[in-house]
Tab-separated table of C-alpha atoms in Angstrom:
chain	number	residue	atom	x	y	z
A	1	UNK	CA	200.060	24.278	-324.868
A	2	UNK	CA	200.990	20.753	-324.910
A	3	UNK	CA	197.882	18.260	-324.769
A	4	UNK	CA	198.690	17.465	-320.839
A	5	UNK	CA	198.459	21.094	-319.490
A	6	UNK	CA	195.978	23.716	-318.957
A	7	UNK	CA	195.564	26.927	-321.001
A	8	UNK	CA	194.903	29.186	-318.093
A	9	UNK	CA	194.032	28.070	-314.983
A	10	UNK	CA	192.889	25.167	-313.140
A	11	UNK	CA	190.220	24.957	-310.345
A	12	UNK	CA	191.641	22.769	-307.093
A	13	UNK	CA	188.417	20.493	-305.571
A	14	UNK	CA	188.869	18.014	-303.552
A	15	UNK	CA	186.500	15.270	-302.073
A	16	UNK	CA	186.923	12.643	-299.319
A	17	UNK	CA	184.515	10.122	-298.234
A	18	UNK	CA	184.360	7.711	-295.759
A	19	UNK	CA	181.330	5.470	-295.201
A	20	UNK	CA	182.361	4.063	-291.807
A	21	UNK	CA	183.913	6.583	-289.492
A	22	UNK	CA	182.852	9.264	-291.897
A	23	UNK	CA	185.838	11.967	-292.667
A	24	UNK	CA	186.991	14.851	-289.796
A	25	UNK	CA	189.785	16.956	-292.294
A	26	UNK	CA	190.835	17.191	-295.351
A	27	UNK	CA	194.335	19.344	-295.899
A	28	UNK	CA	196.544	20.202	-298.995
A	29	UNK	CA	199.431	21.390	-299.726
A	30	UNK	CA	200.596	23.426	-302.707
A	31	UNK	CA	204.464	22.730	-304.536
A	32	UNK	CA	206.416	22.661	-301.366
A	33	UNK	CA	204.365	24.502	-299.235
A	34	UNK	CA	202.825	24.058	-296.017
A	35	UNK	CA	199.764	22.140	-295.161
A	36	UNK	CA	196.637	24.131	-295.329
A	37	UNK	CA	193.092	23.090	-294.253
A	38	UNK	CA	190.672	22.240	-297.308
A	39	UNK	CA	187.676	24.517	-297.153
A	40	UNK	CA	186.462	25.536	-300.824
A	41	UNK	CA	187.809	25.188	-304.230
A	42	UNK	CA	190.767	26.771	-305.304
A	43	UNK	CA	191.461	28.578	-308.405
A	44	UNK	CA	195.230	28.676	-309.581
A	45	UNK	CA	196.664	30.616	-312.593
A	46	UNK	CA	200.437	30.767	-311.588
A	47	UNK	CA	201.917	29.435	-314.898
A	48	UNK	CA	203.996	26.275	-315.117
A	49	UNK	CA	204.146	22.501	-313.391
A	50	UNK	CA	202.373	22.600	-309.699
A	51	UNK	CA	202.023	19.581	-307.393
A	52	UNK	CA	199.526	19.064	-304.796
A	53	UNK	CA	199.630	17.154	-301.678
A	54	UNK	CA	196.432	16.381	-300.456
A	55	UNK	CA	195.839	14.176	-297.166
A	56	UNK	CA	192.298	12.873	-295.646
A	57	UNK	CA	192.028	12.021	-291.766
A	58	UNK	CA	188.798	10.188	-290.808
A	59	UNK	CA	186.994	10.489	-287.153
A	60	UNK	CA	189.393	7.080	-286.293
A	61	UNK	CA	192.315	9.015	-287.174
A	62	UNK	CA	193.251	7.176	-290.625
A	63	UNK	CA	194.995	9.122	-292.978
A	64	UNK	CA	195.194	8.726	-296.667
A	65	UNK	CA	197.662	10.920	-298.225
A	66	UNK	CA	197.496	11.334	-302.108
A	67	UNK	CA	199.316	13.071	-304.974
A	68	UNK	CA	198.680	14.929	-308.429
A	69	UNK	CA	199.794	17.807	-310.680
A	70	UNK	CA	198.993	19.941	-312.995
A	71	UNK	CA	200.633	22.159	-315.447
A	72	UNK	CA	198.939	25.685	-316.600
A	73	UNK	CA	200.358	27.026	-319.458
């Protein structure tokens, strides 16, 4: 595979912290799919480019909204 992807799967983990109202949700979603509530890593093997949205809400209802890829060979 080309030096930026992944030979056969990749693990999805994500962490949010927030030392002053401390963090109440973290979602994702997955390509163009729906938002789903983070609860445990997630293991993908589907081959080719994926991107993630991933969005943190604190207790003071901030949100921080974030994206990434990955591409699994």
């Amino acid at each position: 595979p080309p030096p930026d992807w992944v030979a056969t799967a990749a693990t999805l983990v994500i962490t949010a912290t927030d030392a002053l109202a401390g963090v109440a949700q973290v979602d994702y979603a997955l390509d163009e799919g729906a938002w789903q509530h983070y609860a445990a890593p997630s293991l993908l093997t589907t081959p080719g480019q994926h991107h993630f949205r991933l969005q943190a809400s604190d207790v003071a209802a901030n949100h921080n909204r974030v994206t990434t890829s990955v591409a699994i060979d």
